[in-house]
CSV table of N, CA and C in Angstrom, one decimal:
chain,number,residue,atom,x,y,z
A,14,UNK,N,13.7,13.7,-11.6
A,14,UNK,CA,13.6,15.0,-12.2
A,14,UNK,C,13.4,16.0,-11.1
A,15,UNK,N,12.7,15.7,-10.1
A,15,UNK,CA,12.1,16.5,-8.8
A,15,UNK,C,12.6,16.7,-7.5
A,16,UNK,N,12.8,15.3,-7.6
A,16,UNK,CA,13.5,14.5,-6.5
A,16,UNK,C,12.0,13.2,-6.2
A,17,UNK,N,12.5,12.8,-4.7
A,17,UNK,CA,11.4,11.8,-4.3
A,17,UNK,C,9.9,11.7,-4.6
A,18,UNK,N,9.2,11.7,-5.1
A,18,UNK,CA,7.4,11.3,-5.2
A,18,UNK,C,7.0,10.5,-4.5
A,19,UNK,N,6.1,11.0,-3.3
A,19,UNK,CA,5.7,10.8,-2.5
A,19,UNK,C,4.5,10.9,-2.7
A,20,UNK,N,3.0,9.8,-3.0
A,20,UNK,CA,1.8,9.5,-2.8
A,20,UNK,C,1.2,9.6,-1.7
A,21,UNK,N,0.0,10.2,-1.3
A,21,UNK,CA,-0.6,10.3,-0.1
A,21,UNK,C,-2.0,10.6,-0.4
A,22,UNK,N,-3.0,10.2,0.4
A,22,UNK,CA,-4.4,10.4,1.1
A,22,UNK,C,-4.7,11.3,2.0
A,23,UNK,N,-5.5,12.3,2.1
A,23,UNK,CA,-5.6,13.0,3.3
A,23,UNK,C,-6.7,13.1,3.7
A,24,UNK,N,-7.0,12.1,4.7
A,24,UNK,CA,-7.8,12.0,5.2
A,24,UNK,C,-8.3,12.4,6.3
A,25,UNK,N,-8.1,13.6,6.6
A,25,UNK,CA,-8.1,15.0,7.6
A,25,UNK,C,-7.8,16.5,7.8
A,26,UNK,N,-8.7,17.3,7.5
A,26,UNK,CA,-8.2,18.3,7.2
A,26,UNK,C,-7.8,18.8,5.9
A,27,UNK,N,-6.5,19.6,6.3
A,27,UNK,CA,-6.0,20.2,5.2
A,27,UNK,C,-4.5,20.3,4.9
A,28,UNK,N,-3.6,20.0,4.0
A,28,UNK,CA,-2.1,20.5,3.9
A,28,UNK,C,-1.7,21.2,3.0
A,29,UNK,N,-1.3,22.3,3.3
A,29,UNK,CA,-1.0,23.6,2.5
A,29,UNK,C,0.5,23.5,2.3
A,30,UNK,N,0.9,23.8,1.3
A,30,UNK,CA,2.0,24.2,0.8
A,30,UNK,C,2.8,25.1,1.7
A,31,UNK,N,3.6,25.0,2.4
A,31,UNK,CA,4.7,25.6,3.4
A,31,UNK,C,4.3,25.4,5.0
A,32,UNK,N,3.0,25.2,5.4
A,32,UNK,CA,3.0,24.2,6.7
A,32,UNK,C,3.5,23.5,7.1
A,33,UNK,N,3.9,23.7,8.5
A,33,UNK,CA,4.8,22.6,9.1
A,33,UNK,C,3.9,21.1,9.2
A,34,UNK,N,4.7,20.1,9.3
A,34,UNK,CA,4.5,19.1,9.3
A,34,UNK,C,5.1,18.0,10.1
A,35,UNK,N,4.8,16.6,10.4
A,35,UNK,CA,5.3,15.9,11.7
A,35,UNK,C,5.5,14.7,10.4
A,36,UNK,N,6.5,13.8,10.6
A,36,UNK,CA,6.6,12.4,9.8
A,36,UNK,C,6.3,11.4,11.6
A,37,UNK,N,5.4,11.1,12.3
A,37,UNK,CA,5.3,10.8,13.1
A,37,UNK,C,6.2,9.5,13.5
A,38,UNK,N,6.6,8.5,12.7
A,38,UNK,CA,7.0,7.4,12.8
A,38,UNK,C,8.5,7.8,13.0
A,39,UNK,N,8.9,9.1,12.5
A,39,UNK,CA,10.4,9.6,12.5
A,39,UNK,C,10.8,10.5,13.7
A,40,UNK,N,9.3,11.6,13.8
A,40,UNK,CA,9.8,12.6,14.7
A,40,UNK,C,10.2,13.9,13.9
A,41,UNK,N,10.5,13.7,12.7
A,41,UNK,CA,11.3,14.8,12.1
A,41,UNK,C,9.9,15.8,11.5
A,42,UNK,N,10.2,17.2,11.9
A,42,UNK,CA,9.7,18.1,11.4
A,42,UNK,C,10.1,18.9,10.5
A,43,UNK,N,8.8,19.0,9.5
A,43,UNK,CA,9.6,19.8,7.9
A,43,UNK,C,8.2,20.5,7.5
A,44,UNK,N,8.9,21.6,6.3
A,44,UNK,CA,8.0,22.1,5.5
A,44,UNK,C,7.6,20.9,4.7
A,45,UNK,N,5.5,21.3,4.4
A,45,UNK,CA,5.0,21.0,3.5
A,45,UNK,C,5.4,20.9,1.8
A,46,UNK,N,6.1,20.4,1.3
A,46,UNK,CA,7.2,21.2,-0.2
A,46,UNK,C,6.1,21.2,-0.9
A,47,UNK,N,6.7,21.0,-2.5
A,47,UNK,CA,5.7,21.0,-3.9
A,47,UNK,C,4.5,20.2,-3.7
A,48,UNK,N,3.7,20.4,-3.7
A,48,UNK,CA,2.2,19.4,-3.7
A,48,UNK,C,1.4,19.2,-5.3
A,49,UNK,N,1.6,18.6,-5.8
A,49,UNK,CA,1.0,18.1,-7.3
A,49,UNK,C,-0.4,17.1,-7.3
A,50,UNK,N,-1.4,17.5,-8.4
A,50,UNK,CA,-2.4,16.3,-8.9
A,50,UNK,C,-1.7,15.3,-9.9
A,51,UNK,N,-1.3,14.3,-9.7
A,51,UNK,CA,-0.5,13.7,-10.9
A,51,UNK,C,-2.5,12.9,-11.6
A,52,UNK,N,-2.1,13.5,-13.2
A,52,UNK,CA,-3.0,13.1,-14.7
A,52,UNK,C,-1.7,12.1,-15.4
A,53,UNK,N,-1.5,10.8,-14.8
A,53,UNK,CA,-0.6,9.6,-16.1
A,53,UNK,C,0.4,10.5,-15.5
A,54,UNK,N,1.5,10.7,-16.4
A,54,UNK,CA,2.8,11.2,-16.3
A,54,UNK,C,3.0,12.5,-16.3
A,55,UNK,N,1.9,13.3,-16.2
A,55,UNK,CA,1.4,15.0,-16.4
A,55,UNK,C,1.8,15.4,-14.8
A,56,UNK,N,1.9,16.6,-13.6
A,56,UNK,CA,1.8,16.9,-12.6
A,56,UNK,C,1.1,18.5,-13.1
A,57,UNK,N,0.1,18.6,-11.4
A,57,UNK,CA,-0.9,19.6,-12.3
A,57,UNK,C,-0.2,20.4,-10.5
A,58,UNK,N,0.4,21.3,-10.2
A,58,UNK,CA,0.7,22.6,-9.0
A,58,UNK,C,-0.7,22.6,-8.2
A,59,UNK,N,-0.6,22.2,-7.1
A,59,UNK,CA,-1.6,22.8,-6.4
A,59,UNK,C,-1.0,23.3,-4.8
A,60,UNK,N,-1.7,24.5,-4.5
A,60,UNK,CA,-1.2,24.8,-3.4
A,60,UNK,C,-1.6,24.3,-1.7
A,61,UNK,N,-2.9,23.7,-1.9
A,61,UNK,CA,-3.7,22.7,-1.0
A,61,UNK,C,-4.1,21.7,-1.5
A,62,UNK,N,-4.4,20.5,-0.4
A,62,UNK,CA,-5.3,19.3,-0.5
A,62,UNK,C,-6.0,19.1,0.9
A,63,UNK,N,-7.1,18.9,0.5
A,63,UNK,CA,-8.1,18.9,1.5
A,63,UNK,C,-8.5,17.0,1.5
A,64,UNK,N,-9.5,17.0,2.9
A,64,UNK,CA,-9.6,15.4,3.2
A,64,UNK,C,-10.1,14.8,1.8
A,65,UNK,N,-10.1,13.5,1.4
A,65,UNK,CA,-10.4,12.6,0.6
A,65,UNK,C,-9.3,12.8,-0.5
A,66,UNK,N,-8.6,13.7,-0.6
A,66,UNK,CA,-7.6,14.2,-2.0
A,66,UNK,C,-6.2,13.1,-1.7
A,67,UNK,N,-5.9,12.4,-2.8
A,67,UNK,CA,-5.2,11.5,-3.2
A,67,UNK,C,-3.9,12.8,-4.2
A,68,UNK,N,-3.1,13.1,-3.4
A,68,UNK,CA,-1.7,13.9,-3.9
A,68,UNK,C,-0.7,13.4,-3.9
A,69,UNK,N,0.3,14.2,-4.4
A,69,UNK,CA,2.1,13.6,-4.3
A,69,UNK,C,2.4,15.2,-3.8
A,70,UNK,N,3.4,14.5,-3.3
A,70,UNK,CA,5.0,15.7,-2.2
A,70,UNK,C,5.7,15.0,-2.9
A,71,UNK,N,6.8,16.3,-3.3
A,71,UNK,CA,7.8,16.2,-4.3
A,71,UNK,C,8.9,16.4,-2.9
A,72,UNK,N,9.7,15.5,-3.1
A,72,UNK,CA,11.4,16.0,-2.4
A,72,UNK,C,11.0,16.1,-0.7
A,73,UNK,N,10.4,14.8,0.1
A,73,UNK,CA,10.0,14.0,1.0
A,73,UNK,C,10.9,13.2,0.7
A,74,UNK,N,11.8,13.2,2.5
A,74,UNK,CA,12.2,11.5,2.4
A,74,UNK,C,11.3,10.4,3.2
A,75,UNK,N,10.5,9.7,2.9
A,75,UNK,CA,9.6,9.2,4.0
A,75,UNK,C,9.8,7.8,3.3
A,76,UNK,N,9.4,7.1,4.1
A,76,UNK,CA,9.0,5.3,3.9
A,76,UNK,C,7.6,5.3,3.6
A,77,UNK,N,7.3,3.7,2.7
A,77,UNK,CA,6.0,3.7,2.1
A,77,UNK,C,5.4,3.5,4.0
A,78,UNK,N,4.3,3.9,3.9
A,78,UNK,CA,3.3,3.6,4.9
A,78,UNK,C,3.7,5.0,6.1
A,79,UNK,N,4.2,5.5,6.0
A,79,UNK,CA,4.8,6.5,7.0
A,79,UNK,C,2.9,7.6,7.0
A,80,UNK,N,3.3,8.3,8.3
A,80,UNK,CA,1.5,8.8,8.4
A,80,UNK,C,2.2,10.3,8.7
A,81,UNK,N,1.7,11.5,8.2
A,81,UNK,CA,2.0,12.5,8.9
A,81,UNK,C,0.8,13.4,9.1
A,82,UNK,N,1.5,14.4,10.5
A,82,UNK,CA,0.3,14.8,10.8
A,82,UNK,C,1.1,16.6,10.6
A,83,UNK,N,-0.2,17.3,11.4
A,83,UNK,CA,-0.2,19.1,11.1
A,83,UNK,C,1.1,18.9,12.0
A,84,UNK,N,2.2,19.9,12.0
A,84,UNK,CA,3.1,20.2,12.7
A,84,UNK,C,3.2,20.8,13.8
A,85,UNK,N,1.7,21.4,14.3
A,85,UNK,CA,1.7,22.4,15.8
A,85,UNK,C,0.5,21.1,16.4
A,86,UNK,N,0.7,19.9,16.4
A,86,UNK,CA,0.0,18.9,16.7
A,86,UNK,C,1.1,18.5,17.6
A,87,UNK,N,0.4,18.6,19.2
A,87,UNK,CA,2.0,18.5,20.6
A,87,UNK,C,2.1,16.8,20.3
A,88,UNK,N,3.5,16.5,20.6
A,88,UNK,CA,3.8,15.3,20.5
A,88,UNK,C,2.8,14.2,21.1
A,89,UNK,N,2.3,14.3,22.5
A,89,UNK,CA,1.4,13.0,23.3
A,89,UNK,C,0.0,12.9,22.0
A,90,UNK,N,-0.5,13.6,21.6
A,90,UNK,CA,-1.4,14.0,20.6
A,90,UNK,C,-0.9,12.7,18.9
A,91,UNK,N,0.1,12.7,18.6
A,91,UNK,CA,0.3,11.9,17.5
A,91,UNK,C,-0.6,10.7,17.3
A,92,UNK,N,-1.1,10.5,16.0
A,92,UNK,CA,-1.0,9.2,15.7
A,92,UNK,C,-0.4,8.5,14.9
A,93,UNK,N,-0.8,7.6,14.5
A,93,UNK,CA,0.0,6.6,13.3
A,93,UNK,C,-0.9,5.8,12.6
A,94,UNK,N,-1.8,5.9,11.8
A,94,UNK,CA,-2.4,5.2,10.6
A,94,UNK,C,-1.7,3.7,10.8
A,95,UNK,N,-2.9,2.5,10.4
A,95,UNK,CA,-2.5,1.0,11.0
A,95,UNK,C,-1.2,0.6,9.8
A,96,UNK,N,-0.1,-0.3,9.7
A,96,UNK,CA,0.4,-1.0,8.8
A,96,UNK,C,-0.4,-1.5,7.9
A,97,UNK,N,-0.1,-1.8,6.2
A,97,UNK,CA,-0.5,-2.1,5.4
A,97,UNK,C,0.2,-3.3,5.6
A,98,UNK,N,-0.8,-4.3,5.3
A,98,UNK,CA,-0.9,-6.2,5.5
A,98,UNK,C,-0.1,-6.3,3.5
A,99,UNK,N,0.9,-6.5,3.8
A,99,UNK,CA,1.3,-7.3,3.1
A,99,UNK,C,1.3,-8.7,3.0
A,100,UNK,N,1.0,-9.1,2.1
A,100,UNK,CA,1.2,-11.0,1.8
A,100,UNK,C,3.1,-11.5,1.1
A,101,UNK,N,3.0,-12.6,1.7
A,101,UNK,CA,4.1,-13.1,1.5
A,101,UNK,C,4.4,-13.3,-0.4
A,102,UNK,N,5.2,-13.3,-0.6
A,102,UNK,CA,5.0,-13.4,-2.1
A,102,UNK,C,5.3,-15.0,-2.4
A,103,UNK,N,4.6,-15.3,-3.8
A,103,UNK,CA,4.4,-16.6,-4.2
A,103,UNK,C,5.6,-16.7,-5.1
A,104,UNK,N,5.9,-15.8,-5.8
A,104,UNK,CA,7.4,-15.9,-6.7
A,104,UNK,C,8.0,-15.2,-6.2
A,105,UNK,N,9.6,-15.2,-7.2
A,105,UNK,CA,10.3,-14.3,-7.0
A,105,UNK,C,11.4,-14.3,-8.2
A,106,UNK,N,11.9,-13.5,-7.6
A,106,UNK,CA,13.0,-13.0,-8.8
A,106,UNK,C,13.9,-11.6,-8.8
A,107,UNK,N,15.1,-11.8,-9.6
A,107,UNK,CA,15.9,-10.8,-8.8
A,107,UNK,C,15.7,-9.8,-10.2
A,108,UNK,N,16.7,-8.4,-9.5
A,108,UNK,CA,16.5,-7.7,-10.8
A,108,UNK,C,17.8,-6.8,-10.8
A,109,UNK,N,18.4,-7.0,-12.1
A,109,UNK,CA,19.6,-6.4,-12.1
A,109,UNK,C,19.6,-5.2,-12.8
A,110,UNK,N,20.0,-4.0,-12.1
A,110,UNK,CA,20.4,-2.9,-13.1
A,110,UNK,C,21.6,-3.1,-14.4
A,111,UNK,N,21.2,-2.2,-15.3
A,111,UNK,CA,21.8,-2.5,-16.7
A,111,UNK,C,23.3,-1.9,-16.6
A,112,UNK,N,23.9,-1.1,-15.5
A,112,UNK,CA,24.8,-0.1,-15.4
A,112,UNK,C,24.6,-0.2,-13.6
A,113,UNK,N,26.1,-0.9,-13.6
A,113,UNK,CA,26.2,-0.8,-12.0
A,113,UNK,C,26.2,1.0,-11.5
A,114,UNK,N,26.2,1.8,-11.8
A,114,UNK,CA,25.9,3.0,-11.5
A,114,UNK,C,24.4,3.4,-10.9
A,115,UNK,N,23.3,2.7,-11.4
A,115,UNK,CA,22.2,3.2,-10.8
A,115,UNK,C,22.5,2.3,-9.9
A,116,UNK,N,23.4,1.6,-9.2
A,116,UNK,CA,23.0,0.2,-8.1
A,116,UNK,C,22.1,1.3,-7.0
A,117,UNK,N,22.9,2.4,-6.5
A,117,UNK,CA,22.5,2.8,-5.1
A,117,UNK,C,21.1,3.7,-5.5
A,118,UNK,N,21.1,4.2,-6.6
A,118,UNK,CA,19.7,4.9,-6.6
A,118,UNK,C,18.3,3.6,-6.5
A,119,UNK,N,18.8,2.5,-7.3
A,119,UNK,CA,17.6,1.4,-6.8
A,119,UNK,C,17.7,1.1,-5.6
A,120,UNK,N,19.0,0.6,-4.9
A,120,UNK,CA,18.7,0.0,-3.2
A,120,UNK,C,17.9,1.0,-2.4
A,121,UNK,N,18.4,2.5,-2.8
A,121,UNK,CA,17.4,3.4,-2.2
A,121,UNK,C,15.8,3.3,-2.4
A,122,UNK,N,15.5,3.2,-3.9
A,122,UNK,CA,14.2,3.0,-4.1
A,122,UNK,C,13.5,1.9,-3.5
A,123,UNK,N,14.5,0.9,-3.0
A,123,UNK,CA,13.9,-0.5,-2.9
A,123,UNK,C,13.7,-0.4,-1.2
A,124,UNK,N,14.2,0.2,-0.3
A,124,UNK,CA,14.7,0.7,0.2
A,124,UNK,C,13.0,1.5,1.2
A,125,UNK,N,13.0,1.7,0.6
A,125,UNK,CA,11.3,2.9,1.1
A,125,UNK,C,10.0,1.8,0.6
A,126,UNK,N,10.3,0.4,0.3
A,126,UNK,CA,9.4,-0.3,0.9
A,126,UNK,C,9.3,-1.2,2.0
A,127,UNK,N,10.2,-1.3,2.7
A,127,UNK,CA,10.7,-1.8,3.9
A,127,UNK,C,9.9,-1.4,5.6
């Protein structure tokens, strides 16, 4: 409906709605977009999130685990938040779309856990 939903922690500072921004692991610099409180399946507009605030960015292309920082932060300065330890999985199983039409929107989705 939005585009991408993107979940995040901010655990520094502050990110304001139209601030530039670093996707560190990419390089690529962008505007801060829509920033929401998601209540269940509700989105509540906010124009900041400050440290400890658990938010979504709407219409972000990032990978799960991706770290970004403030945008006027000089490159040698970057960090990167550690990888999330995944475990190997004990089952498995495949999963088929009902309408080969969504194929590419799932490989996408499946896609930004990688």
């Amino acid at each position: 409906k939005f585009g991408q939903l993107t979940y995040m922690r901010i655990y520094q500072g502050c990110f304001r709605r139209g601030n530039s921004m670093i996707n560190v692991r990419t390089g690529n610099k962008s505007r801060v977009p829509r920033l929401v409180l998601m209540h269940s399946n509700e989105t509540e507009e906010i124009t900041e999130a400050n440290a400890g605030d658990i938010v979504a960015m709407i219409g972000v292309d990032c990978a799960s685990g991706d770290t970004f920082m403030d945008g006027s932060v000089a490159p040698a300065k970057l960090l990167t938040m550690e990888s999330m330890y995944i475990p190997e999985p004990v089952i498995s199983m495949t999963i088929k779309n009902l309408n080969s039409k969504d194929d590419k929107r799932f490989g996408d989705a499946l896609n930004c856990f990688q």
